[in-house]
CSV table of C-alpha atoms in Angstrom, one decimal:
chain,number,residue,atom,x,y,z
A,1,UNK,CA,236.3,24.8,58.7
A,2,UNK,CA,238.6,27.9,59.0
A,3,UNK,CA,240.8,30.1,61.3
A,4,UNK,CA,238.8,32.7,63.5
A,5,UNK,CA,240.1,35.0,66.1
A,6,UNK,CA,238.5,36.1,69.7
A,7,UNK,CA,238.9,37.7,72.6
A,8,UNK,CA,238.2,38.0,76.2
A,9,UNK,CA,235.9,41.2,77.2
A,10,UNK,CA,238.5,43.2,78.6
A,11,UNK,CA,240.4,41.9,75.8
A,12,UNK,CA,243.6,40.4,78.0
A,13,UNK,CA,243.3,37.3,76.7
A,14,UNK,CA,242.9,36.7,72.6
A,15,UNK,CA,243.1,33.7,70.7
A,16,UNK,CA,243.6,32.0,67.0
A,17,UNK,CA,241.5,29.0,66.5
A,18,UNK,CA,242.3,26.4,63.8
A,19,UNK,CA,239.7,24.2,62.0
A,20,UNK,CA,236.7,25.7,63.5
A,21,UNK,CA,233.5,23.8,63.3
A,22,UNK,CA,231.0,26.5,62.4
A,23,UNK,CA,228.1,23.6,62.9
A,24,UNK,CA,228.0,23.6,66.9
A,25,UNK,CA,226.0,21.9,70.0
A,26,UNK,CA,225.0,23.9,73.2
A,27,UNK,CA,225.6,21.8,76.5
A,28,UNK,CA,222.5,22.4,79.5
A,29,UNK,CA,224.2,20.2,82.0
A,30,UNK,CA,224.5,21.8,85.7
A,31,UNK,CA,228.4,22.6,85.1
A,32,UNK,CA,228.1,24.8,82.2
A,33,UNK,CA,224.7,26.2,83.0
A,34,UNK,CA,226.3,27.5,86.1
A,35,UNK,CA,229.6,28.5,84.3
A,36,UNK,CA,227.8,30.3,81.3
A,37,UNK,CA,224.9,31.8,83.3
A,38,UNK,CA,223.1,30.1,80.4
A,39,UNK,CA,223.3,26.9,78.6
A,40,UNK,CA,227.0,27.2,77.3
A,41,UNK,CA,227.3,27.6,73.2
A,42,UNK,CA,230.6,26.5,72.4
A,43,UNK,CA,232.6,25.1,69.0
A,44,UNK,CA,235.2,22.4,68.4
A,45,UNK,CA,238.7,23.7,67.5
A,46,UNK,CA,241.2,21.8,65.7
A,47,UNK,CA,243.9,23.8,67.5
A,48,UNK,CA,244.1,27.2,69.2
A,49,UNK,CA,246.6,29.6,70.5
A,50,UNK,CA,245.9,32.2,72.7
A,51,UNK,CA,247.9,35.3,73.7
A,52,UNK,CA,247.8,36.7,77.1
A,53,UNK,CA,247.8,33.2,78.7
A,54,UNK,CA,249.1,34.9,82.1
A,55,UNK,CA,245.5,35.6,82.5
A,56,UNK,CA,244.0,32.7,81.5
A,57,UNK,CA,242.9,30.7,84.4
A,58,UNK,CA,241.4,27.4,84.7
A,59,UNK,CA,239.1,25.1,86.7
A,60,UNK,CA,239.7,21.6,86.9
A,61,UNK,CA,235.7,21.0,86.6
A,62,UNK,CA,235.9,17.1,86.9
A,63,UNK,CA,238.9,14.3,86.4
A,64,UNK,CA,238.7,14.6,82.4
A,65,UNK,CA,237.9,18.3,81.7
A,66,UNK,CA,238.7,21.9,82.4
A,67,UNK,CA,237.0,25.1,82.2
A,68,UNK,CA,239.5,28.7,81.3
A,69,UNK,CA,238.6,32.0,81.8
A,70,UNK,CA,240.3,35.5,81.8
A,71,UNK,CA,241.4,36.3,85.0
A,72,UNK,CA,240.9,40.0,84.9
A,73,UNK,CA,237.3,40.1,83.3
A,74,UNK,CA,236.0,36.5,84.1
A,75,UNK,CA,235.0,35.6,80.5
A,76,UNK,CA,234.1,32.0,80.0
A,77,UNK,CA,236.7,31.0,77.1
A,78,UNK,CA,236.7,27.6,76.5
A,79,UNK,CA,236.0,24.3,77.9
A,80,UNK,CA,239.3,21.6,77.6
A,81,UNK,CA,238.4,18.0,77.0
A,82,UNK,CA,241.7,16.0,78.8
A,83,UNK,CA,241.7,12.8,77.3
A,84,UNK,CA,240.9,13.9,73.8
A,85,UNK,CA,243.4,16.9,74.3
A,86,UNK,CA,240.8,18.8,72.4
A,87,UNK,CA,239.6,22.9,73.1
A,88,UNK,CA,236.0,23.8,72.7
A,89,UNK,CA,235.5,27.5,72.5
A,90,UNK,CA,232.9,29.8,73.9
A,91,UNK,CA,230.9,31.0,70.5
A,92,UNK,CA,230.2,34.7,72.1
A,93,UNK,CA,234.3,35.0,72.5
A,94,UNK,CA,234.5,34.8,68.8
A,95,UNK,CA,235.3,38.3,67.0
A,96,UNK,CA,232.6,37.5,64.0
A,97,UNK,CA,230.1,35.3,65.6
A,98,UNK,CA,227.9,35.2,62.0
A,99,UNK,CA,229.1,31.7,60.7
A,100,UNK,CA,228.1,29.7,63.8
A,101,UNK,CA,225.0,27.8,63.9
A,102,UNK,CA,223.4,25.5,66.2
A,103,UNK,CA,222.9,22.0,64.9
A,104,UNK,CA,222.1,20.2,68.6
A,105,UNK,CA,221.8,20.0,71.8
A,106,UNK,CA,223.2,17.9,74.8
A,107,UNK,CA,222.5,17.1,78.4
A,108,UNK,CA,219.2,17.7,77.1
A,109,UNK,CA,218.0,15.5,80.3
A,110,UNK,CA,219.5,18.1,82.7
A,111,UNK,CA,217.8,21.4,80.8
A,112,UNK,CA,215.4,23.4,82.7
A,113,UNK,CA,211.9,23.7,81.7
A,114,UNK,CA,212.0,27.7,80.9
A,115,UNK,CA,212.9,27.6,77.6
A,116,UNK,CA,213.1,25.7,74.1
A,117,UNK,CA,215.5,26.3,71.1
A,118,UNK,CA,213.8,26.1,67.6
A,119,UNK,CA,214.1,24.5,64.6
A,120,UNK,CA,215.1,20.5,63.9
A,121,UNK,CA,218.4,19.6,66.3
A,122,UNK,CA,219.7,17.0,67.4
A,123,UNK,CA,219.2,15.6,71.0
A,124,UNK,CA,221.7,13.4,73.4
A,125,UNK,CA,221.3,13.0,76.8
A,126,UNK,CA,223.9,12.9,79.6
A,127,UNK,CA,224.5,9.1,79.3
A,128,UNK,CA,224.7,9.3,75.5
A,129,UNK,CA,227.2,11.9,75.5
A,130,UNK,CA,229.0,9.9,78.1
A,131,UNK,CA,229.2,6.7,76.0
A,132,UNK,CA,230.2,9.0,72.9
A,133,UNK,CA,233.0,10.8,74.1
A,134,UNK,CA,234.1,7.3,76.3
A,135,UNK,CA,233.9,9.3,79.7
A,136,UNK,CA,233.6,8.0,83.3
A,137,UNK,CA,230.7,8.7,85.4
């Protein structure tokens, strides 16, 4: 794991991530699909901190989680687990995106029919994830 920077498109929002985990699942569930325009590729952070936060904005997307974006661009930038207290950050915001790689998949039971990713990943479903990160319904 390591420190990586990113920023927003218009670049009014920039952040330093701690602990990065390179290794990352893509979420198809309705939320992020929407949110993303695509299934949403995002990374666990140990900690971040961001600069420009007067233009970060957030969506309370459901009792235990949040979605922030630049106000002044609209870029996804991360998606805020509440209980856990815990960031996970959109891959593309990242300034070198070349150490990611996609190790799984989740809401697999929600993604559309259109498209596959390759190779050997791992698959949860909605309820899976659910019971894994101890969330309500």
């Amino acid at each position: 794991m390591a420190e990586m920077t990113g920023k927003c498109l218009c670049s009014a929002v920039s952040f330093t991530a701690d602990d990065v985990e390179t290794d990352f699942e893509t979420c198809h569930c309705g939320m992020c699909r929407r949110w993303a325009g695509s299934p949403m590729f995002a990374a666990s952070v140990g900690s971040v901190r961001f600069e420009g936060e007067e233009h970060i904005k957030t969506y309370d997307s459901s009792d235990w989680a949040s979605r922030g974006f630049c106000s002044k661009c609209g870029s996804s930038l991360f998606y805020y687990l509440k209980p856990a207290n815990s960031y996970v950050l959109a891959v593309g915001a990242f300034d070198d995106a070349s150490a990611f790689r996609l190790v799984g998949e989740i809401y697999v039971d929600h993604k559309p029919p259109g498209y596959e990713f390759a190779g050997d990943l791992t698959k949860q479903t909605e309820e899976e994830v659910m019971a894994k990160f101890q969330l309500p319904d």
